[in-house]
mmCIF file of C-alpha atoms in Angstrom:
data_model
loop_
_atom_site.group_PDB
_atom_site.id
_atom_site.type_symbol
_atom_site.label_atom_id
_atom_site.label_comp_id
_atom_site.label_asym_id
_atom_site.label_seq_id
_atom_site.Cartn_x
_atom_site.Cartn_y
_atom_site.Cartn_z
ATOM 1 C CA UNK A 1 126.721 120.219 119.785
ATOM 2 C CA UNK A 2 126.799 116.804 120.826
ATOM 3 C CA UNK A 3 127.618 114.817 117.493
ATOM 4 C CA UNK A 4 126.952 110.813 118.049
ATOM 5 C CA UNK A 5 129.935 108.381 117.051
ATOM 6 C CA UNK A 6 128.978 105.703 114.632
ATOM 7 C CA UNK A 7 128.712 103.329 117.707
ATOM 8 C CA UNK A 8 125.914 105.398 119.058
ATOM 9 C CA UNK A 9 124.160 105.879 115.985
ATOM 10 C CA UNK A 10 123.928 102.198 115.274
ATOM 11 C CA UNK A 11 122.341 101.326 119.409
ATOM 12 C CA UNK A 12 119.699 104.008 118.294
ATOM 13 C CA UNK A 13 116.268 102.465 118.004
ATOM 14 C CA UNK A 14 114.010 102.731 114.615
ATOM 15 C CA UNK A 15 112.085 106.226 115.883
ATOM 16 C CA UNK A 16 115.198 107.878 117.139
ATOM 17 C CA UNK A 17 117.165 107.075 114.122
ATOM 18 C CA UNK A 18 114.456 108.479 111.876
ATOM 19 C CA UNK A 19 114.231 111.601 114.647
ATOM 20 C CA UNK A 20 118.301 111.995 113.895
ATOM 21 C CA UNK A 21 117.659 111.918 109.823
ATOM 22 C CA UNK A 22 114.820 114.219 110.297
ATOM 23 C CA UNK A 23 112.436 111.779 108.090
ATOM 24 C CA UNK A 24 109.233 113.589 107.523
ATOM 25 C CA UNK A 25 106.942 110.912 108.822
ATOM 26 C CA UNK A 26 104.596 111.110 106.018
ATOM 27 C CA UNK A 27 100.819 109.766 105.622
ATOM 28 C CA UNK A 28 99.932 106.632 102.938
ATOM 29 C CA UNK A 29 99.198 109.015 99.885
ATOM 30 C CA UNK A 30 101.392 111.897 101.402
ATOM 31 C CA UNK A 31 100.962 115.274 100.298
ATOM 32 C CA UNK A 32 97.691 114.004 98.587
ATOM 33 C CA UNK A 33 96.215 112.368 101.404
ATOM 34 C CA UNK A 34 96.539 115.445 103.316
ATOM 35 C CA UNK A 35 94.805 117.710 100.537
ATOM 36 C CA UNK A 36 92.196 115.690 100.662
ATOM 37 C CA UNK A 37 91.773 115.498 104.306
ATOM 38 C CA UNK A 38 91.898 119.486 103.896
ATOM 39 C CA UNK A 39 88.905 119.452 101.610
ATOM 40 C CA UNK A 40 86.572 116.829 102.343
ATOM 41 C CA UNK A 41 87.464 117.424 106.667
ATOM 42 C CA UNK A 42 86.741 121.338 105.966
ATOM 43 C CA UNK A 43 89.437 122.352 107.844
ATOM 44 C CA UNK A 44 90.172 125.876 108.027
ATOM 45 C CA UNK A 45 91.756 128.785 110.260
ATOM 46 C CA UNK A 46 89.426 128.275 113.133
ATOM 47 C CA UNK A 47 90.106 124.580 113.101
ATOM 48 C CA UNK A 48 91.854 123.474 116.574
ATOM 49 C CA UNK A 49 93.791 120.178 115.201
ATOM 50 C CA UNK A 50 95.530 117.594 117.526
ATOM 51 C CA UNK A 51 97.889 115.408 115.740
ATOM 52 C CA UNK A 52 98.494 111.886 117.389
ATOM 53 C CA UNK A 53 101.643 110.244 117.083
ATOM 54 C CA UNK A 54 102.893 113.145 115.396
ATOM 55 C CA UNK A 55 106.457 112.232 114.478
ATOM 56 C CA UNK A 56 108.227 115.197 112.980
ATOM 57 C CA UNK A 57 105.693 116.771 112.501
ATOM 58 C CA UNK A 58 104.964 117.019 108.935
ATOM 59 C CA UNK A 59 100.920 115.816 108.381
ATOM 60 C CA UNK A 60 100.312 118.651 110.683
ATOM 61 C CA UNK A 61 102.348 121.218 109.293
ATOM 62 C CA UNK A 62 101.681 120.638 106.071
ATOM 63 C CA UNK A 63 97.652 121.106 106.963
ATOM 64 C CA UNK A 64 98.168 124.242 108.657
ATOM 65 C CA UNK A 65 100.327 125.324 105.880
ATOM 66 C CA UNK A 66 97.362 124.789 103.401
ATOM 67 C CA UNK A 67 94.594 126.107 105.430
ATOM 68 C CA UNK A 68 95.752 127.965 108.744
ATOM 69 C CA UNK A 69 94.619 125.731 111.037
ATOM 70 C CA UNK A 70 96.261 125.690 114.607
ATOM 71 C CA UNK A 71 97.866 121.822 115.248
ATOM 72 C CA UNK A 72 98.676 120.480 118.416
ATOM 73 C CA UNK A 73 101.159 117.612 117.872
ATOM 74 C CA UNK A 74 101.728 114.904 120.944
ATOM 75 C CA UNK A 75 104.536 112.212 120.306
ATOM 76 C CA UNK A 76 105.788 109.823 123.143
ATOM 77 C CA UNK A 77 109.596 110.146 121.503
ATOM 78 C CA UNK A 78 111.471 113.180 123.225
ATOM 79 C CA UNK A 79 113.753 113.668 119.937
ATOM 80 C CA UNK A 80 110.608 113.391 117.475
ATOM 81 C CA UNK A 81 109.668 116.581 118.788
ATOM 82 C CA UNK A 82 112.508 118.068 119.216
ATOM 83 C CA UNK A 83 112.923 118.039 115.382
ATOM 84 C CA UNK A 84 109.256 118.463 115.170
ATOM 85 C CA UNK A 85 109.616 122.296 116.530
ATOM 86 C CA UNK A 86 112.783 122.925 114.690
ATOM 87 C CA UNK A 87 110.973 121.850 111.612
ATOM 88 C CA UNK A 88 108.153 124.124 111.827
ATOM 89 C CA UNK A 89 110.279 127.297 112.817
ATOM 90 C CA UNK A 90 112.426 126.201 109.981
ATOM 91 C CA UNK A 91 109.459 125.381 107.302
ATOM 92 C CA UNK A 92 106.686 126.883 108.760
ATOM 93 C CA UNK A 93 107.344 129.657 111.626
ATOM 94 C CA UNK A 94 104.277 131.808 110.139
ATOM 95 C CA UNK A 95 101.950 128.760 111.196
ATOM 96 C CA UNK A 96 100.329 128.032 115.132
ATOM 97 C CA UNK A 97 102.163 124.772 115.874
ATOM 98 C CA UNK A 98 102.734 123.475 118.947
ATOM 99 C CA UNK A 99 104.917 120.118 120.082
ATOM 100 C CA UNK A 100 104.647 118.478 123.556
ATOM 101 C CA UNK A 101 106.434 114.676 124.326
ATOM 102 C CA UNK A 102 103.092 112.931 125.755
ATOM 103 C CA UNK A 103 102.093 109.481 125.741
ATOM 104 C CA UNK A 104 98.499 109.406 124.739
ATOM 105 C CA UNK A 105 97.363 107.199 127.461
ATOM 106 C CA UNK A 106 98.607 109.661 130.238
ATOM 107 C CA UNK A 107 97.146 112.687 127.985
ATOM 108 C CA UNK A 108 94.446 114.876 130.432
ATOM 109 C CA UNK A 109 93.128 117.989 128.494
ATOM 110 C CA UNK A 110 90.230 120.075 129.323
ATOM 111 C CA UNK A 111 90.441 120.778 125.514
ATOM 112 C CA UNK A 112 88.223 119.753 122.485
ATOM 113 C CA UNK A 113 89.691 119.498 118.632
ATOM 114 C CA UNK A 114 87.785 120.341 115.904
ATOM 115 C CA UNK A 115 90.089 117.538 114.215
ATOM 116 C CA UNK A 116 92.335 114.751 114.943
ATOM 117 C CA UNK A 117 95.039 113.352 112.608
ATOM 118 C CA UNK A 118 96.125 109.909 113.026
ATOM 119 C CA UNK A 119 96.879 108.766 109.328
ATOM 120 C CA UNK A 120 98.137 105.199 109.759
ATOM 121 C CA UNK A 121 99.550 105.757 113.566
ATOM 122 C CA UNK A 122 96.597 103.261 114.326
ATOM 123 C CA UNK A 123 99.221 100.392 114.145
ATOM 124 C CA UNK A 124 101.678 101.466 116.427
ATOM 125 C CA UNK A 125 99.073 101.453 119.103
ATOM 126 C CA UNK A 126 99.028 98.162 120.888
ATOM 127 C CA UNK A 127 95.214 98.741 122.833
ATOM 128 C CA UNK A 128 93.379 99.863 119.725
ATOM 129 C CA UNK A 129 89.795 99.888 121.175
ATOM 130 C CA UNK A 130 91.360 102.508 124.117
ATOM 131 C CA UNK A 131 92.389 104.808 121.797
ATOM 132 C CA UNK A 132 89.230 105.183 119.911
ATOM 133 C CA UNK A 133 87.551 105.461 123.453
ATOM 134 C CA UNK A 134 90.049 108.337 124.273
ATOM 135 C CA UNK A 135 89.263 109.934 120.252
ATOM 136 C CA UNK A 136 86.072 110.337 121.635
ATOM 137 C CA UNK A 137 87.076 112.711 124.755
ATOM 138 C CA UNK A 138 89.064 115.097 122.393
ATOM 139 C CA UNK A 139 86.916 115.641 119.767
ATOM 140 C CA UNK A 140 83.892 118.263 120.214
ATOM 141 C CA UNK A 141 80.038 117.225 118.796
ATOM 142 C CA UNK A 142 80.916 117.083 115.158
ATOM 143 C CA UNK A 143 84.197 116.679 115.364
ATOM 144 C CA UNK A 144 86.489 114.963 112.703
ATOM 145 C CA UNK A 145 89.006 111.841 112.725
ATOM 146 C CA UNK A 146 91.480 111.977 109.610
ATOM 147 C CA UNK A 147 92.636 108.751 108.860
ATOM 148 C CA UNK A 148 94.843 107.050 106.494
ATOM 149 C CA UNK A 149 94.548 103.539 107.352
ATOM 150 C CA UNK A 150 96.982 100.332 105.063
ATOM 151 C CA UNK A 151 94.806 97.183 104.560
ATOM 152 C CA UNK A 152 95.573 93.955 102.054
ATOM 153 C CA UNK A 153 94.261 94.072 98.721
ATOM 154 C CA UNK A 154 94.927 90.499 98.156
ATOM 155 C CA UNK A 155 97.101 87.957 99.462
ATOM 156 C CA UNK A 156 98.835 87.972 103.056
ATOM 157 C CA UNK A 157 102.402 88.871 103.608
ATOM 158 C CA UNK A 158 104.927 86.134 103.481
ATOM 159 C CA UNK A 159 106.368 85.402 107.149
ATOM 160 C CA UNK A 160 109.942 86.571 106.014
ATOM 161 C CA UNK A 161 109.175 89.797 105.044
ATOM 162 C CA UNK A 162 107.371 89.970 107.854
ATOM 163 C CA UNK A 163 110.253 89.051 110.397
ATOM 164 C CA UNK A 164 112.498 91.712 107.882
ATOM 165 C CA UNK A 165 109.816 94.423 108.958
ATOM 166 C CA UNK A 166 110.522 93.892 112.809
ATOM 167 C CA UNK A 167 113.604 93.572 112.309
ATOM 168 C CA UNK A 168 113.661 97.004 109.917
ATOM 169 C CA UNK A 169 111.045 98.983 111.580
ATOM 170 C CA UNK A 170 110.338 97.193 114.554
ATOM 171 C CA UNK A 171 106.672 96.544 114.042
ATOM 172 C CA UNK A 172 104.491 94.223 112.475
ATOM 173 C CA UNK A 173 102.878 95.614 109.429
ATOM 174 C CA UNK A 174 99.360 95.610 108.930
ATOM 175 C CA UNK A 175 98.332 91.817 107.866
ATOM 176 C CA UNK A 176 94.562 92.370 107.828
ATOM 177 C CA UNK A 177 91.962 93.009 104.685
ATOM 178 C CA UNK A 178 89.798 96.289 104.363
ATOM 179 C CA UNK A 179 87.097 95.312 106.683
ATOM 180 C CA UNK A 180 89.605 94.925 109.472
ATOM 181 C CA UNK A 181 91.106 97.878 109.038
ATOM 182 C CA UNK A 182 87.611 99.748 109.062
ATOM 183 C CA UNK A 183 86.446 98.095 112.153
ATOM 184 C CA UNK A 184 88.796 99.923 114.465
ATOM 185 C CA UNK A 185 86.735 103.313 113.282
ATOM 186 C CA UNK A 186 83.441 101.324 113.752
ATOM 187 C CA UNK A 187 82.063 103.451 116.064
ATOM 188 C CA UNK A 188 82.407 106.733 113.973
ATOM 189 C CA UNK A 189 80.738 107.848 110.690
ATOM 190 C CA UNK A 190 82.287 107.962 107.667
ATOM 191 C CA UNK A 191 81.833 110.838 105.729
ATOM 192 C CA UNK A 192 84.424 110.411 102.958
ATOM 193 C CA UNK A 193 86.241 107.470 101.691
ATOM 194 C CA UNK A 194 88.697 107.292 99.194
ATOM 195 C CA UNK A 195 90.219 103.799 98.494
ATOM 196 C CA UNK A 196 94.030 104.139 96.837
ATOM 197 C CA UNK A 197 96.328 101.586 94.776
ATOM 198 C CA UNK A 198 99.948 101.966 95.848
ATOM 199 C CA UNK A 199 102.576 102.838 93.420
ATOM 200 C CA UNK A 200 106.053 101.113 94.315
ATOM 201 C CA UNK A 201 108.461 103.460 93.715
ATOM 202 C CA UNK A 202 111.812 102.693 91.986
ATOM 203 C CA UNK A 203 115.003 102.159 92.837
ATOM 204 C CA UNK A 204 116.153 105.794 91.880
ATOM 205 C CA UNK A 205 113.563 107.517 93.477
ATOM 206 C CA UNK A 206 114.386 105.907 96.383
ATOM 207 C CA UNK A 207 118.010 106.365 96.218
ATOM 208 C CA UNK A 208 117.457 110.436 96.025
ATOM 209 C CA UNK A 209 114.937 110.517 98.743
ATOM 210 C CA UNK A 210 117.454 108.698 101.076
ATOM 211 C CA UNK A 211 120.099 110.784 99.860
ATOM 212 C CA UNK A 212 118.594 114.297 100.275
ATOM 213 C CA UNK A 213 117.192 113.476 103.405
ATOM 214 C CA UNK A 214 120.819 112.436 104.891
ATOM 215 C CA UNK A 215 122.084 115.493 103.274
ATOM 216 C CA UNK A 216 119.667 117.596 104.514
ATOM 217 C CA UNK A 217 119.984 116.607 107.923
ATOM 218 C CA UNK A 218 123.827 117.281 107.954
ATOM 219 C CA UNK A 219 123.130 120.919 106.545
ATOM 220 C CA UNK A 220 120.551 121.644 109.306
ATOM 221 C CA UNK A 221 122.427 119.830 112.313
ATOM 222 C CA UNK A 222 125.734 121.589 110.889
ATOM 223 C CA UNK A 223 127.623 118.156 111.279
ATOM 224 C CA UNK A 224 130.117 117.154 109.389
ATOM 225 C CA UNK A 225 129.858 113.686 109.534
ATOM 226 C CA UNK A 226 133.113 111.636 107.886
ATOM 227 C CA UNK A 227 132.166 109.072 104.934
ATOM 228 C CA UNK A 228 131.520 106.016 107.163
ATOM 229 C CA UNK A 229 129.095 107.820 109.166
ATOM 230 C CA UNK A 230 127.140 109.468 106.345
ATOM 231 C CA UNK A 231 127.454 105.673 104.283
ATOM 232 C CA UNK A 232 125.864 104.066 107.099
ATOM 233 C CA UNK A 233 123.099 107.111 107.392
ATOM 234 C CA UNK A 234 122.143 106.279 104.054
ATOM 235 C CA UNK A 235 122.314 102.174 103.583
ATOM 236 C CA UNK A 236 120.105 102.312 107.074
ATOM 237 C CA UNK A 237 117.256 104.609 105.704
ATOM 238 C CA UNK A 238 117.821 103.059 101.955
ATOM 239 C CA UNK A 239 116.958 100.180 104.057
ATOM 240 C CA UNK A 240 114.013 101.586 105.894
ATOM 241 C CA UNK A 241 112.171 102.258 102.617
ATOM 242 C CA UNK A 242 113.363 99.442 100.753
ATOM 243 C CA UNK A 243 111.187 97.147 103.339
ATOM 244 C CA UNK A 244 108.467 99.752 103.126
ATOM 245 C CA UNK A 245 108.122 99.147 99.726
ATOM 246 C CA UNK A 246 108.204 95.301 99.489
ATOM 247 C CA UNK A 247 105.773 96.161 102.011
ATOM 248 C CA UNK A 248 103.606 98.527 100.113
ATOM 249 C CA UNK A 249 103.468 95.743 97.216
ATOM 250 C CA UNK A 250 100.518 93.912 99.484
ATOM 251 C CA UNK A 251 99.089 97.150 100.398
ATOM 252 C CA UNK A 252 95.769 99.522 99.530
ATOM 253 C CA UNK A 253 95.041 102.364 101.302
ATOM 254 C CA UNK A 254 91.859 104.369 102.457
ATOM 255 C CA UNK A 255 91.224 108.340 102.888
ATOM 256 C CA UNK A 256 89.334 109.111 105.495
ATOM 257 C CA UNK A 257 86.963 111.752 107.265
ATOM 258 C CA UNK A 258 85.185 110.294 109.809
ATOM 259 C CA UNK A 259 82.461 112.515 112.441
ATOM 260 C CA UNK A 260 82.029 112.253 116.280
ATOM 261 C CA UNK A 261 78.416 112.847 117.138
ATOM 262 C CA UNK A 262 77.681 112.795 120.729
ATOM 263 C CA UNK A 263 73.978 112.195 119.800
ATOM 264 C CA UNK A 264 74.982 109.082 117.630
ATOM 265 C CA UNK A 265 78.233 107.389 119.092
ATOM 266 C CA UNK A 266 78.861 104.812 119.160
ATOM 267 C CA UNK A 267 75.835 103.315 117.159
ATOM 268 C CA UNK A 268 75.690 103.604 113.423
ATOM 269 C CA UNK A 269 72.711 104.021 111.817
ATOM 270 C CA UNK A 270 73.742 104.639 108.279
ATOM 271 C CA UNK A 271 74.456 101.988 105.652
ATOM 272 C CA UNK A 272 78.393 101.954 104.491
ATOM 273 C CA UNK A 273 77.179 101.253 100.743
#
């Protein structure tokens, strides 16, 4: 196995170090979120699910862990994958997963989804109103969007911790109220909506999530890494989710199921309230 030198590890880019931790990319409201996409997106064993900007893996794994669904997850980073598939022979090998490196621009597929997943991936897209248009294509009539989108929920983010965040995570976080957020799905119809309050977590809980991930990923790669290398392992991902949570400290979040209707889209003729 190819173990990286501490010189490597520190060129690596925000998604490939996360790939090399194995993070497990989570949705705003985790687990939670994706119980309730579960329930109120009625997804079930004969659901076909495609999972956009998948990560590692884990929204989609997790759903077809609670329901049987078969995923489809498409990620344009190589190593994302990789530990995607490891992760679900490792976590989930009773469950239909598949894993393919695409970038969703270039993705042709004769296939329709019952379901799409795509959480909070919404930001990382840089032509928003193209990806909704391509949504469209993938779902079948009556198809279902699960979405997890962040929005303010009161003042905007001071420009510091906004230049930490690119610097961090290498994107601009969301700096736009609720109505914003919901006007990228504009098109669809909402069929559930829950709006969240974000918890910050502590310092503890965020020092044993950084340091069981680290671990983790050391058991699973089988590398030994020496004490520097592990030390700068965790201070980078303590770091990772200690900007996430300044971050989360201006944030809200919304559940959502939203429905493609060929008839319908993309006019809406039902009232939001």
């Amino acid at each position: 196995m190819n173990v990286l030198t501490i010189e490597e590890i520190k060129k690596l880019n925000y998604t490939d170090f996360l790939s090399l931790v194995d993070q497990w990319n989570v949705p705003p409201g985790s687990i939670s979120t994706i119980n309730e996409w579960a329930v109120f997106g009625h997804v079930n064993k004969e659901s076909r699910v495609l999972e956009i900007a998948c990560s590692t893996g884990f929204s989609g794994r997790e759903l077809s862990k609670f329901t049987g669904c078969s995923v489809y997850g498409i990620d344009i980073c190589e190593s994302s994958i990789q530990k995607a598939r490891a992760a679900a022979q490792h976590y989930a090998p009773e469950c239909d997963l598949h894993y393919e490196q695409i970038d969703l621009y270039e993705f042709v597929t004769d296939r329709k989804f019952t379901h799409i997943i795509i959480g909070a991936a919404i930001q990382f897209f840089k032509d928003k109103e193209r990806l909704v248009d391509i949504l469209s294509t993938l779902l079948e009539d009556g198809g279902i969007i699960l979405a997890s989108p962040y929005y303010l929920k009161g003042k905007t983010l001071p420009n510091d911790l906004i230049q930490e965040a690119e610097k961090v995570i290498e994107i601009t976080p969301t700096n736009f109220g609720y109505n914003v957020a919901m006007d990228y799905y504009k098109n669809f119809e909402i069929i559930y909506q829950s709006r969240k309050d974000i918890i910050i977590e502590t310092k503890c809980q965020m020092e044993k999530y950084t340091y069981d991930t680290i671990r983790r990923s050391c058991e699973l790669s089988n590398i030994s890494y020496n004490q520097e290398i592990f030390s700068y392992l965790y201070q980078r991902l303590y770091e990772i989710k200690n900007v996430c949570n300044k971050i989360h400290s201006y944030h809200s979040y919304s559940v959502l199921v939203l429905r493609f209707t060929q008839q319908i889209y993309p006019n809406r003729f039902v009232e939001m309230f």
